[in-house]
Amino acid sequence: MQKLQTVLTAGALLAQQSAVAEEQQQKATPERPNIVFILADDMGYGDLACYGNEYIKTPNIDRLAATGTSFTQAYAGSGISSPSRCSLMTGRNTGNTRIRDNQCYAGGLTGLKINPRGDTTIVRRANLLPEDTTLATVIGTAGYRTCLVNKWHLDGYDPGAAPNHRGFDEFYGWTISTVHSNSPYYYPYYRLWGDSLVHIEANAHDAHVRHNTEISTDDAIAFIHRNKERPFFLFLGYDAPHEPYNIDDTSWYDEHGEWSMNTKRYAALVTHMDYHIGRLLAALDHLGLRENTLVIFASDNGAAVMAPLKELNCGAGLKGRKGQLYEGGIRVPLIVNQPGRVPARQISNLVYFPDFMPTLARLTGSERALPQTDGIDISPLFYGKEADTDHRQLYWEFPGKQRALRVGEWKCVTVKKGAPLELYHISEDPLEQHNLASKYPQMVREFDAIMRQMHKPSANYPVPEDEEKKK
């Protein structure tokens, strides 16, 4: 009897140890961290002090850069929102993604688009389909709780393509398909919690009480509190500083009497976002999660044409802007930070949005669910190691309109339909001032051939070149 009791006690002890081990495995660790991905909207490469800005105050983001790793040659997935986010979420470049422009040329669904002036037009958009594997789908297989806060922009006009139907466990924000869910911009009265439309009562009757950056941060912090005992992936897609530049508090810059209100509001949107990023980081510190959390900060594309490009040097002198495949449209700030793990340094490796799918799969232990991607695992660069990222092909397109290819120190690009390709030696000419296409015509032909191979036909974006291939 005593021997049986000993066996039972040993069995109970083993079961208890197994349960503890399982619980520990479920919690985030420095080696298998929580992921907080913060994405600004239309923020230029030069908007941050840590990237050379002399006007806009961003102390919290600058601190992330000073104590983490910042990239000087990081590229978005596209020069505009929907295709850039699609590239990030699916790990594919825009020659191979489901969504390749904000509007599609065929198929998709039609709906209303509200312009910054308040005008409405009918447009056609594509959306992610159930067979499209997203970052959340992959990371979720490793036991991570996943949440997207605020901007998704991949649902087109299909409410069934919201984040909570494309891999995310939780969603708080707005969608294209629910056109009034973020109207008026920045001080919304309606907001989606999953599929439910809720009211922000403080903003009723067009009151400007709760700014959307504050609301989004509150949602993000609440999610972190609810999931502090398990690993989580939080994607926080701020609206700032996307037009219209709508913020009542410009006190950070009221002393600049020579600035226009447009300039003050743009700068205030960035600084206001930075303040709330500080709140989120403080919440991680308070919960003791900071060392177990990898924080990533980036922008979805370059600064918009309405941004004070000259006054505040938003584009850092780079050629082009949002909507173009010149450097000013696709080169973006990228900062990664994790205390005790990510070293303080600035590096110039070539990286872009498709890289995040294999990278985050590696960090979260979800590689088995990884689909085919156009990116590579850049996680060694996060932790002070080296990785060969420069001997590969980075490709972008707006089908039939613009295309660009970066290979090592060189970039070939055209931003106008039917215009000849331009060639730049980016390492020596980052501002793309000296077109060398006539000097190196053979190189241009080689780049052209590679780009034609990188482009895959799409039913939503049919172009004449695809029809020619069929003949």
Short mmCIF file of C-alpha atoms in Angstrom, two decimals:
data_model
loop_
_atom_site.label_atom_id
_atom_site.label_comp_id
_atom_site.label_asym_id
_atom_site.label_seq_id
_atom_site.Cartn_x
_atom_site.Cartn_y
_atom_site.Cartn_z
CA MET A 1 0.00 0.00 0.00
CA GLN A 2 2.83 2.32 0.90
CA LYS A 3 4.54 1.47 -2.39
CA LEU A 4 1.30 2.24 -4.31
CA GLN A 5 1.01 5.57 -2.49
CA THR A 6 4.61 6.40 -3.43
CA VAL A 7 3.88 5.61 -7.07
CA LEU A 8 0.74 7.76 -6.98
CA THR A 9 2.65 10.64 -5.35
CA ALA A 10 5.44 10.38 -7.92
CA GLY A 11 2.86 10.33 -10.70
CA ALA A 12 1.14 13.42 -9.31
CA LEU A 13 4.49 15.16 -9.01
CA LEU A 14 5.37 14.35 -12.62
CA ALA A 15 1.98 15.59 -13.77
CA GLN A 16 2.46 18.80 -11.79
CA GLN A 17 5.93 19.32 -13.24
CA SER A 18 4.57 18.68 -16.71
CA ALA A 19 1.82 21.26 -16.18
CA VAL A 20 4.35 23.82 -14.93
CA ALA A 21 6.63 23.13 -17.88
CA GLU A 22 3.69 23.51 -20.26
CA GLU A 23 2.70 26.79 -18.62
CA GLN A 24 6.26 28.10 -18.86
CA GLN A 25 6.40 27.07 -22.50
CA GLN A 26 3.28 29.11 -23.15
CA LYS A 27 4.75 32.28 -21.69
CA ALA A 28 6.91 34.60 -23.73
CA THR A 29 10.65 34.55 -23.09
CA PRO A 30 13.51 36.76 -24.29
CA GLU A 31 14.31 34.08 -26.88
CA ARG A 32 10.66 33.58 -27.91
CA PRO A 33 9.30 37.07 -27.35
CA ASN A 34 5.99 38.81 -27.59
CA ILE A 35 5.81 40.86 -30.79
CA VAL A 36 4.51 44.45 -30.85
CA PHE A 37 4.55 45.82 -34.39
CA ILE A 38 3.77 49.56 -34.60
CA LEU A 39 3.10 50.97 -38.07
CA ALA A 40 2.77 54.69 -38.77
CA ASP A 41 0.74 55.82 -41.77
CA ASP A 42 2.32 58.02 -44.48
CA MET A 43 5.20 59.04 -42.23
CA GLY A 44 8.23 60.13 -44.21
CA TYR A 45 11.71 58.65 -43.88
CA GLY A 46 12.93 61.95 -42.42
CA ASP A 47 10.19 62.63 -39.86
CA LEU A 48 12.11 61.36 -36.83
CA ALA A 49 14.97 63.05 -35.03
CA CYS A 50 16.80 59.72 -35.00
CA TYR A 51 16.64 59.84 -38.80
CA GLY A 52 17.86 63.42 -38.97
CA ASN A 53 14.75 65.58 -38.48
CA GLU A 54 15.49 68.92 -36.80
CA TYR A 55 11.91 70.03 -36.19
CA ILE A 56 9.56 67.24 -35.07
CA LYS A 57 9.76 66.02 -31.47
CA THR A 58 9.73 62.21 -31.11
CA PRO A 59 11.57 61.40 -27.86
CA ASN A 60 10.04 57.96 -27.30
CA ILE A 61 10.71 56.65 -30.81
CA ASP A 62 14.18 58.20 -30.69
CA ARG A 63 14.81 56.32 -27.45
CA LEU A 64 13.81 53.07 -29.15
CA ALA A 65 16.40 53.81 -31.84
CA ALA A 66 19.09 54.87 -29.36
CA THR A 67 18.72 51.64 -27.36
CA GLY A 68 17.91 49.35 -30.31
CA THR A 69 18.79 48.74 -33.94
CA SER A 70 17.71 51.12 -36.69
CA PHE A 71 17.89 50.40 -40.42
CA THR A 72 18.89 53.05 -42.96
CA GLN A 73 17.94 51.02 -46.06
CA ALA A 74 14.60 49.53 -45.09
CA TYR A 75 11.82 49.49 -47.66
CA ALA A 76 8.04 49.30 -47.41
CA GLY A 77 6.07 46.80 -49.46
CA SER A 78 4.80 49.53 -51.78
CA GLY A 79 4.48 53.28 -52.13
CA ILE A 80 0.87 53.28 -50.93
CA SER A 81 -1.13 51.78 -48.09
CA SER A 82 -3.09 48.68 -49.18
CA PRO A 83 -0.41 46.94 -51.27
CA SER A 84 2.28 47.80 -48.73
CA ARG A 85 0.28 46.26 -45.89
CA CYS A 86 -0.61 43.27 -48.06
CA SER A 87 3.09 42.70 -48.70
CA LEU A 88 3.79 42.91 -44.97
CA MET A 89 0.95 40.61 -43.98
CA THR A 90 1.55 37.94 -46.65
CA GLY A 91 5.33 38.03 -47.15
CA ARG A 92 5.03 38.62 -50.89
CA ASN A 93 6.19 41.47 -53.10
CA THR A 94 3.72 43.45 -55.19
CA GLY A 95 4.48 41.46 -58.31
CA ASN A 96 3.05 38.46 -56.48
CA THR A 97 0.51 39.76 -53.94
CA ARG A 98 -3.26 39.67 -53.88
CA ILE A 99 -3.50 43.49 -53.53
CA ARG A 100 -1.14 45.55 -55.73
CA ASP A 101 -2.72 49.01 -55.60
CA ASN A 102 -5.30 50.75 -53.45
CA GLN A 103 -7.82 50.22 -56.26
CA CYS A 104 -7.99 47.19 -58.53
CA TYR A 105 -8.55 47.18 -62.28
CA ALA A 106 -11.00 44.26 -62.47
CA GLY A 107 -12.98 42.00 -60.14
CA GLY A 108 -13.05 42.93 -56.48
CA LEU A 109 -15.99 44.88 -55.09
CA THR A 110 -17.14 48.46 -55.56
CA GLY A 111 -17.89 50.87 -52.74
CA LEU A 112 -17.63 54.44 -51.54
CA LYS A 113 -14.36 56.21 -50.89
CA ILE A 114 -14.47 59.34 -48.73
CA ASN A 115 -11.81 61.85 -49.75
CA PRO A 116 -10.08 64.15 -47.23
CA ARG A 117 -12.35 66.99 -48.39
CA GLY A 118 -15.40 64.89 -47.53
CA ASP A 119 -16.32 64.10 -51.14
CA THR A 120 -17.31 60.55 -52.00
CA THR A 121 -16.47 58.56 -55.12
CA ILE A 122 -17.18 54.98 -56.15
CA VAL A 123 -14.07 52.84 -56.49
CA ARG A 124 -13.22 49.16 -56.95
CA ARG A 125 -10.97 47.34 -54.47
CA ALA A 126 -9.54 43.86 -54.01
CA ASN A 127 -9.39 42.13 -50.62
CA LEU A 128 -7.49 39.32 -48.96
CA LEU A 129 -9.19 35.96 -49.54
CA PRO A 130 -9.55 33.05 -47.08
CA GLU A 131 -6.76 31.16 -48.86
CA ASP A 132 -4.28 34.00 -48.25
CA THR A 133 -2.02 33.17 -45.31
CA THR A 134 -1.35 36.16 -43.06
CA LEU A 135 1.24 36.87 -40.39
CA ALA A 136 -1.42 36.30 -37.75
CA THR A 137 -2.35 32.91 -39.22
CA VAL A 138 1.27 31.77 -39.06
CA ILE A 139 2.13 33.17 -35.63
CA GLY A 140 -1.13 31.90 -34.15
CA THR A 141 -0.05 28.30 -34.80
CA ALA A 142 2.68 28.76 -32.17
CA GLY A 143 0.16 29.53 -29.42
CA TYR A 144 0.34 33.31 -29.70
CA ARG A 145 -2.75 35.41 -29.08
CA THR A 146 -3.05 37.81 -32.02
CA CYS A 147 -4.67 41.24 -32.24
CA LEU A 148 -4.86 44.02 -34.81
CA VAL A 149 -5.68 47.51 -33.60
CA ASN A 150 -6.98 50.28 -35.83
CA LYS A 151 -6.00 50.26 -39.54
CA TRP A 152 -6.22 47.08 -41.64
CA HIS A 153 -6.98 48.32 -45.19
CA LEU A 154 -7.01 44.82 -46.69
CA ASP A 155 -10.75 44.11 -46.61
CA GLY A 156 -11.66 46.02 -49.77
CA TYR A 157 -15.43 46.26 -49.52
CA ASP A 158 -15.94 42.78 -48.08
CA PRO A 159 -16.86 42.85 -44.36
CA GLY A 160 -15.99 39.16 -44.26
CA ALA A 161 -12.35 40.04 -44.96
CA ALA A 162 -11.80 41.98 -41.72
CA PRO A 163 -8.74 41.06 -39.60
CA ASN A 164 -10.74 38.75 -37.31
CA HIS A 165 -11.61 36.72 -40.43
CA ARG A 166 -8.04 36.62 -41.70
CA GLY A 167 -6.14 35.10 -38.80
CA PHE A 168 -6.37 37.64 -35.97
CA ASP A 169 -8.05 36.56 -32.74
CA GLU A 170 -9.07 40.12 -31.88
CA PHE A 171 -9.70 43.32 -33.84
CA TYR A 172 -10.45 46.87 -32.69
CA GLY A 173 -10.51 49.59 -35.31
CA TRP A 174 -11.99 50.46 -38.68
CA THR A 175 -12.38 48.86 -42.09
CA ILE A 176 -12.92 50.12 -45.61
CA SER A 177 -16.09 48.05 -45.90
CA THR A 178 -17.70 49.90 -42.97
CA VAL A 179 -17.15 53.33 -44.45
CA HIS A 180 -18.28 55.32 -41.41
CA SER A 181 -16.27 53.31 -38.86
CA ASN A 182 -13.52 55.92 -38.85
CA SER A 183 -15.44 59.03 -39.77
CA PRO A 184 -14.81 61.82 -39.00
CA TYR A 185 -11.14 60.97 -39.41
CA TYR A 186 -9.16 61.04 -36.14
CA TYR A 187 -12.19 61.76 -33.89
CA PRO A 188 -14.45 58.80 -34.73
CA TYR A 189 -17.87 58.16 -33.27
CA TYR A 190 -18.11 54.61 -34.70
CA ARG A 191 -15.54 51.86 -34.20
CA LEU A 192 -15.48 48.13 -34.81
CA TRP A 193 -14.85 45.57 -32.08
CA GLY A 194 -14.63 42.46 -34.18
CA ASP A 195 -17.81 42.47 -36.23
CA SER A 196 -19.70 44.74 -33.81
CA LEU A 197 -20.01 48.47 -34.42
CA VAL A 198 -19.65 50.40 -31.16
CA HIS A 199 -19.99 54.07 -30.32
CA ILE A 200 -17.32 56.36 -28.90
CA GLU A 201 -19.78 58.41 -26.91
CA ALA A 202 -17.26 61.14 -26.07
CA ASN A 203 -17.09 62.01 -29.79
CA ALA A 204 -20.86 62.12 -30.36
CA HIS A 205 -22.22 65.07 -32.37
CA ASP A 206 -18.78 65.62 -33.98
CA ALA A 207 -17.17 66.42 -30.63
CA HIS A 208 -13.37 66.34 -30.67
CA VAL A 209 -12.72 64.69 -27.32
CA ARG A 210 -10.94 61.37 -27.93
CA HIS A 211 -8.40 61.31 -30.73
CA ASN A 212 -8.10 58.04 -32.61
CA THR A 213 -4.41 57.72 -31.68
CA GLU A 214 -5.44 57.76 -28.00
CA ILE A 215 -8.30 55.31 -28.58
CA SER A 216 -6.05 52.90 -30.48
CA THR A 217 -3.38 53.01 -27.79
CA ASP A 218 -5.98 52.32 -25.10
CA ASP A 219 -7.17 49.29 -27.07
CA ALA A 220 -3.59 48.06 -27.48
CA ILE A 221 -2.74 48.45 -23.80
CA ALA A 222 -5.96 46.69 -22.77
CA PHE A 223 -5.05 43.76 -25.02
CA ILE A 224 -1.59 43.54 -23.44
CA HIS A 225 -3.08 43.52 -19.94
CA ARG A 226 -5.48 40.72 -20.86
CA ASN A 227 -2.72 38.59 -22.33
CA LYS A 228 0.24 39.29 -20.07
CA GLU A 229 0.43 35.62 -19.03
CA ARG A 230 0.73 34.24 -22.56
CA PRO A 231 2.70 35.13 -25.71
CA PHE A 232 1.02 37.67 -27.95
CA PHE A 233 1.38 39.36 -31.33
CA LEU A 234 -0.01 42.90 -31.37
CA PHE A 235 -0.18 44.85 -34.62
CA LEU A 236 -0.89 48.51 -33.89
CA GLY A 237 -1.60 50.39 -37.12
CA TYR A 238 -1.89 54.08 -36.28
CA ASP A 239 -3.54 56.51 -38.72
CA ALA A 240 -1.01 59.25 -37.98
CA PRO A 241 0.14 61.29 -39.76
CA HIS A 242 -2.14 60.43 -42.73
CA GLU A 243 -4.15 63.31 -44.18
CA PRO A 244 -6.41 65.08 -43.37
CA TYR A 245 -4.14 66.54 -40.68
CA ASN A 246 -6.80 66.68 -38.01
CA ILE A 247 -5.69 67.31 -34.44
CA ASP A 248 -6.81 70.11 -32.14
CA ASP A 249 -3.77 70.17 -29.89
CA THR A 250 -0.76 71.72 -31.62
CA SER A 251 0.79 73.11 -28.43
CA TRP A 252 4.15 71.46 -29.13
CA TYR A 253 4.59 73.80 -32.10
CA ASP A 254 2.50 76.91 -31.43
CA GLU A 255 5.71 78.88 -30.89
CA HIS A 256 6.48 78.51 -34.59
CA GLY A 257 4.46 81.46 -35.83
CA GLU A 258 6.01 81.14 -39.27
CA TRP A 259 4.57 77.65 -39.77
CA SER A 260 1.23 77.14 -41.46
CA MET A 261 -1.49 75.31 -39.54
CA ASN A 262 -1.08 72.40 -41.95
CA THR A 263 2.59 72.13 -40.94
CA LYS A 264 1.84 72.44 -37.21
CA ARG A 265 -0.86 69.78 -37.36
CA TYR A 266 1.31 67.38 -39.31
CA ALA A 267 4.13 67.70 -36.78
CA ALA A 268 1.64 67.47 -33.91
CA LEU A 269 0.18 64.22 -35.27
CA VAL A 270 3.64 62.66 -35.25
CA THR A 271 4.51 63.95 -31.77
CA HIS A 272 1.10 62.96 -30.41
CA MET A 273 1.64 59.43 -31.76
CA ASP A 274 5.09 59.38 -30.16
CA TYR A 275 3.57 60.35 -26.79
CA HIS A 276 1.14 57.43 -26.93
CA ILE A 277 3.88 55.03 -27.99
CA GLY A 278 5.55 56.12 -24.76
CA ARG A 279 2.38 55.13 -22.89
CA LEU A 280 2.42 51.68 -24.49
CA LEU A 281 6.09 51.14 -23.63
CA ALA A 282 5.38 52.25 -20.05
CA ALA A 283 2.61 49.65 -19.84
CA LEU A 284 5.03 46.92 -20.94
CA ASP A 285 7.51 48.09 -18.31
CA HIS A 286 4.84 48.20 -15.60
CA LEU A 287 3.80 44.62 -16.36
CA GLY A 288 7.40 43.40 -16.41
CA LEU A 289 7.09 42.38 -20.07
CA ARG A 290 9.63 44.66 -21.70
CA GLU A 291 12.56 42.22 -21.83
CA ASN A 292 10.25 39.53 -23.22
CA THR A 293 8.85 41.78 -25.95
CA LEU A 294 10.29 42.69 -29.33
CA VAL A 295 9.03 46.13 -30.40
CA ILE A 296 9.15 46.98 -34.10
CA PHE A 297 8.42 50.44 -35.50
CA ALA A 298 8.06 51.36 -39.18
CA SER A 299 5.99 53.41 -41.62
CA ASP A 300 3.84 51.93 -44.40
CA ASN A 301 5.25 54.22 -47.12
CA GLY A 302 6.75 57.66 -47.67
CA ALA A 303 5.23 61.04 -46.88
CA ALA A 304 2.19 62.21 -48.86
CA VAL A 305 2.10 65.12 -51.27
CA MET A 306 0.17 67.22 -48.72
CA ALA A 307 2.88 66.70 -46.11
CA PRO A 308 5.18 69.67 -45.43
CA LEU A 309 8.02 68.02 -47.33
CA LYS A 310 10.08 71.18 -47.71
CA GLU A 311 9.23 72.90 -44.43
CA LEU A 312 9.95 69.88 -42.18
CA ASN A 313 12.16 67.83 -44.51
CA CYS A 314 9.80 64.86 -44.14
CA GLY A 315 11.39 63.01 -47.02
CA ALA A 316 14.98 63.64 -45.88
CA GLY A 317 15.73 64.95 -49.36
CA LEU A 318 14.86 61.67 -51.06
CA LYS A 319 13.34 61.84 -54.53
CA GLY A 320 9.62 61.21 -54.80
CA ARG A 321 6.79 60.75 -52.33
CA LYS A 322 3.89 58.48 -51.42
CA GLY A 323 2.46 56.74 -54.48
CA GLN A 324 5.82 56.62 -56.29
CA LEU A 325 8.53 53.98 -56.40
CA TYR A 326 11.35 56.46 -56.05
CA GLU A 327 13.16 56.30 -52.70
CA GLY A 328 10.91 58.95 -51.14
CA GLY A 329 7.89 56.71 -51.68
CA ILE A 330 9.22 53.38 -50.42
CA ARG A 331 12.24 53.90 -48.13
CA VAL A 332 10.98 54.02 -44.55
CA PRO A 333 12.32 54.15 -41.00
CA LEU A 334 12.61 50.76 -39.30
CA ILE A 335 13.54 50.31 -35.65
CA VAL A 336 13.66 47.12 -33.58
CA ASN A 337 14.10 47.10 -29.83
CA GLN A 338 14.27 44.48 -27.09
CA PRO A 339 16.25 45.30 -23.91
CA GLY A 340 19.09 42.92 -23.23
CA ARG A 341 18.82 41.28 -26.64
CA VAL A 342 18.84 43.86 -29.45
CA PRO A 343 22.06 45.92 -29.51
CA ALA A 344 22.21 49.68 -30.00
CA ARG A 345 23.43 50.18 -33.55
CA GLN A 346 22.52 51.56 -36.96
CA ILE A 347 22.91 49.30 -39.99
CA SER A 348 22.51 49.66 -43.75
CA ASN A 349 21.43 46.14 -44.76
CA LEU A 350 18.77 45.95 -47.46
CA VAL A 351 15.50 44.75 -45.93
CA TYR A 352 11.85 45.09 -46.88
CA PHE A 353 8.35 44.18 -45.78
CA PRO A 354 8.19 40.65 -47.26
CA ASP A 355 11.03 39.74 -44.87
CA PHE A 356 8.79 39.99 -41.80
CA MET A 357 6.80 36.82 -42.52
CA PRO A 358 9.81 34.44 -42.36
CA THR A 359 11.49 36.55 -39.66
CA LEU A 360 8.58 36.54 -37.21
CA ALA A 361 7.87 32.88 -37.95
CA ARG A 362 11.44 32.12 -36.90
CA LEU A 363 11.22 34.18 -33.70
CA THR A 364 7.88 32.73 -32.62
CA GLY A 365 8.60 29.12 -33.53
CA SER A 366 5.91 28.95 -36.21
CA GLU A 367 8.10 28.04 -39.20
CA ARG A 368 6.06 24.90 -39.94
CA ALA A 369 3.10 27.07 -40.92
CA LEU A 370 5.21 29.36 -43.13
CA PRO A 371 4.00 29.56 -46.75
CA GLN A 372 6.22 30.40 -49.69
CA THR A 373 7.36 34.03 -49.42
CA ASP A 374 9.46 36.58 -51.28
CA GLY A 375 11.35 37.53 -48.12
CA ILE A 376 14.18 36.13 -46.04
CA ASP A 377 14.73 35.67 -42.31
CA ILE A 378 16.44 38.87 -41.11
CA SER A 379 16.22 38.04 -37.38
CA PRO A 380 20.04 37.71 -37.07
CA LEU A 381 20.26 41.43 -37.85
CA PHE A 382 17.99 42.16 -34.89
CA TYR A 383 20.39 40.52 -32.46
CA GLY A 384 23.76 41.89 -33.49
CA LYS A 385 24.68 39.24 -36.03
CA GLU A 386 25.27 39.52 -39.74
CA ALA A 387 23.15 38.33 -42.64
CA ASP A 388 23.67 38.62 -46.38
CA THR A 389 20.71 40.73 -47.47
CA ASP A 390 22.37 42.66 -50.28
CA HIS A 391 22.77 39.95 -52.94
CA ARG A 392 19.11 39.50 -53.76
CA GLN A 393 16.32 41.14 -55.71
CA LEU A 394 13.83 43.54 -54.11
CA TYR A 395 10.89 44.21 -56.41
CA TRP A 396 7.90 46.57 -56.45
CA GLU A 397 5.21 47.39 -58.99
CA PHE A 398 1.98 49.21 -59.64
CA PRO A 399 0.86 46.88 -62.45
CA GLY A 400 1.23 48.44 -65.89
CA LYS A 401 2.17 51.82 -64.38
CA GLN A 402 5.32 51.73 -62.26
CA ARG A 403 7.99 49.19 -61.40
CA ALA A 404 11.29 49.13 -59.53
CA LEU A 405 14.04 46.65 -58.74
CA ARG A 406 16.83 47.02 -56.19
CA VAL A 407 19.83 44.69 -56.49
CA GLY A 408 22.80 45.47 -54.28
CA GLU A 409 23.97 49.02 -54.85
CA TRP A 410 21.80 49.54 -57.95
CA LYS A 411 18.17 50.40 -58.57
CA CYS A 412 16.18 50.45 -61.81
CA VAL A 413 12.85 52.30 -61.75
CA THR A 414 10.13 53.99 -63.76
CA VAL A 415 7.19 55.84 -62.22
CA LYS A 416 5.24 56.64 -65.37
CA LYS A 417 3.45 54.31 -67.76
CA GLY A 418 5.41 53.91 -70.97
CA ALA A 419 8.38 55.92 -69.71
CA PRO A 420 11.89 54.47 -70.14
CA LEU A 421 13.59 52.78 -67.21
CA GLU A 422 15.94 54.86 -65.09
CA LEU A 423 19.08 53.49 -63.44
CA TYR A 424 20.66 54.77 -60.22
CA HIS A 425 23.73 53.77 -58.23
CA ILE A 426 21.94 54.16 -54.90
CA SER A 427 24.97 53.68 -52.64
CA GLU A 428 26.62 56.71 -54.28
CA ASP A 429 23.45 58.53 -55.32
CA PRO A 430 20.73 57.89 -52.69
CA LEU A 431 18.77 60.95 -53.86
CA GLU A 432 18.43 59.48 -57.37
CA GLN A 433 19.78 62.59 -59.09
CA HIS A 434 21.96 60.96 -61.75
CA ASN A 435 20.19 58.63 -64.18
CA LEU A 436 22.84 56.26 -65.58
CA ALA A 437 20.56 54.32 -67.93
CA SER A 438 22.23 55.66 -71.09
CA LYS A 439 25.68 54.86 -69.69
CA TYR A 440 24.83 51.24 -68.81
CA PRO A 441 22.18 50.08 -71.32
CA GLN A 442 23.06 46.41 -70.89
CA MET A 443 22.46 46.63 -67.15
CA VAL A 444 19.07 48.22 -67.82
CA ARG A 445 18.15 45.35 -70.15
CA GLU A 446 19.15 42.84 -67.49
CA PHE A 447 17.08 44.63 -64.85
CA ASP A 448 14.14 44.76 -67.25
CA ALA A 449 14.32 41.01 -67.85
CA ILE A 450 14.40 40.28 -64.11
CA MET A 451 11.39 42.54 -63.45
CA ARG A 452 9.37 40.82 -66.16
CA GLN A 453 10.06 37.52 -64.41
CA MET A 454 9.16 38.94 -61.00
CA HIS A 455 5.74 40.07 -62.24
CA LYS A 456 3.05 37.38 -61.94
CA PRO A 457 -0.31 37.88 -63.73
CA SER A 458 -3.28 38.85 -61.57
CA ALA A 459 -7.01 38.68 -62.33
CA ASN A 460 -7.55 41.86 -60.30
CA TYR A 461 -4.77 43.74 -62.11
CA PRO A 462 -4.79 42.64 -65.78
CA VAL A 463 -2.22 44.44 -67.93
CA PRO A 464 -1.54 44.23 -71.69
CA GLU A 465 1.86 42.65 -71.06
CA ASP A 466 0.17 39.55 -69.64
CA GLU A 467 -1.96 39.16 -72.77
CA GLU A 468 1.15 39.42 -74.92
CA LYS A 469 2.74 36.56 -72.95
CA LYS A 470 -0.23 34.30 -73.76
CA LYS A 471 0.16 34.74 -77.55
#
